[in-house]
C-alpha positions as a printed NumPy array, in Angstrom:
array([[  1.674,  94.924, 217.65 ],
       [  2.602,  96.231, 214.336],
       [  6.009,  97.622, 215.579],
       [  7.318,  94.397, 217.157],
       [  6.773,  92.432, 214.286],
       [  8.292,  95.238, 211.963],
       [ 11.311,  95.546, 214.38 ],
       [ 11.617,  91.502, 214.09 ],
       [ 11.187,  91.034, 210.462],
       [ 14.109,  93.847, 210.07 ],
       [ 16.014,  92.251, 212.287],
       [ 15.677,  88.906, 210.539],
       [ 15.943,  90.726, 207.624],
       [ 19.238,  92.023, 208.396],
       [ 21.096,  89.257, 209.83 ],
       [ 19.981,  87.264, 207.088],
       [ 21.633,  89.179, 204.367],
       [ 25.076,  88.502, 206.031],
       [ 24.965,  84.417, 205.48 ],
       [ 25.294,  85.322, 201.7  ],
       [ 28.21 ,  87.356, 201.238],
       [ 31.845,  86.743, 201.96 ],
       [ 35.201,  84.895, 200.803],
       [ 36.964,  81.832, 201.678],
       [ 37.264,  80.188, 205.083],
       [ 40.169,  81.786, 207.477],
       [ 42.137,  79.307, 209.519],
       [ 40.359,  80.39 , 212.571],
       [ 37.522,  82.402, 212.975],
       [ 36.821,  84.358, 215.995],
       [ 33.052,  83.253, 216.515],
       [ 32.784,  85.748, 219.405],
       [ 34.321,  88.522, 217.356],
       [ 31.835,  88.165, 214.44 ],
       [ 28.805,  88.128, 217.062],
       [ 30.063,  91.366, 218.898],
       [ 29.806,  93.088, 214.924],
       [ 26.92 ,  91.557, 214.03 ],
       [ 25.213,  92.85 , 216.664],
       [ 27.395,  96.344, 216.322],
       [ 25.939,  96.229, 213.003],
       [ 22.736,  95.541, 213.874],
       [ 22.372,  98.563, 216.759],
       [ 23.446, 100.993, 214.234],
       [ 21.339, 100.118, 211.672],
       [ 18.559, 100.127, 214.02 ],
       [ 19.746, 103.695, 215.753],
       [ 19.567, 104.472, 212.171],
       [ 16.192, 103.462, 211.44 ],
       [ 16.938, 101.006, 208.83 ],
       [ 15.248,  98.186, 208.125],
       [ 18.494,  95.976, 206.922],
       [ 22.138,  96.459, 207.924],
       [ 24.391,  97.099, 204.996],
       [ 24.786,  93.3  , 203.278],
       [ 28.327,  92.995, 203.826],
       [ 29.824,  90.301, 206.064],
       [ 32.026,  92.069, 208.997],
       [ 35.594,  91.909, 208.772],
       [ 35.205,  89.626, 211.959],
       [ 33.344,  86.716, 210.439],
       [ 35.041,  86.442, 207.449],
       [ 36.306,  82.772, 207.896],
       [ 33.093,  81.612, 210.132],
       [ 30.923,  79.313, 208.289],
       [ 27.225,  80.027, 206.966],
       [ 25.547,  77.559, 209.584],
       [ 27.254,  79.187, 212.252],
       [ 26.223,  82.497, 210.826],
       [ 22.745,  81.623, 211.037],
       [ 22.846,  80.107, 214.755],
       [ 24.228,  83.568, 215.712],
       [ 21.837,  85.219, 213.483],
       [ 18.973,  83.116, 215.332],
       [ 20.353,  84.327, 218.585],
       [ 20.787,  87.675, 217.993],
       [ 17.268,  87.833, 216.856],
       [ 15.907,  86.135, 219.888],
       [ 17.658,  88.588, 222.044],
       [ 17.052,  91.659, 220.622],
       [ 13.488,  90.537, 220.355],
       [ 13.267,  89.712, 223.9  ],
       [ 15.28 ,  93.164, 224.555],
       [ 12.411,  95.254, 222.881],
       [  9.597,  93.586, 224.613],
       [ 11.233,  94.007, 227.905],
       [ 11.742,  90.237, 228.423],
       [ 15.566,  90.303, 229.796],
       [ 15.418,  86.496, 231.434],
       [ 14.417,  85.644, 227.776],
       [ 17.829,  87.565, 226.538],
       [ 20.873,  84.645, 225.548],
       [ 24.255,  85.331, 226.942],
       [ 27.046,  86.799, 224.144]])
């Protein structure tokens, strides 16, 4: 299955290049806000037919921390993974 592990090493890929870019913490991030555009930014890039999403943290995480980043990255992964093989029980809640 060349095109699901294409589609999850992009996806990786993508959400990966967001831990790395950004400024200082804000007094309180919106966890649930930076999911909802990482996975905005995710969608489009893949409607696109891009293999990374552009390497810029979304306005909404700016202030969430790079462990958190990569837990939602993780998740976001997992359920677009288990979206594209049809696996919806496998799917995390937002």
């Amino acid at each position: 299955m060349r095109t699901g592990h294409a589609f999850t090493t992009a996806t990786v890929a993508a959400l990966l290049a967001l831990t790395g870019c950004g400024s200082g913490p804000d007094p309180k991030p919106d966890v649930a806000a930076c999911k909802t555009a990482m996975v905005k930014q995710v969608d489009e890039a893949m409607a696109a037919g891009e293999e990374t999403v552009d390497d810029e943290r979304p306005t909404a995480c700016r202030g969430v921390d790079d462990k958190t980043l990569q837990r939602l990255a993780g998740e976001i992964t997992a359920a677009k993974t288990a979206e594209f093989f049809g696996d919806e029980s496998a799917t995390p809640a937002p």
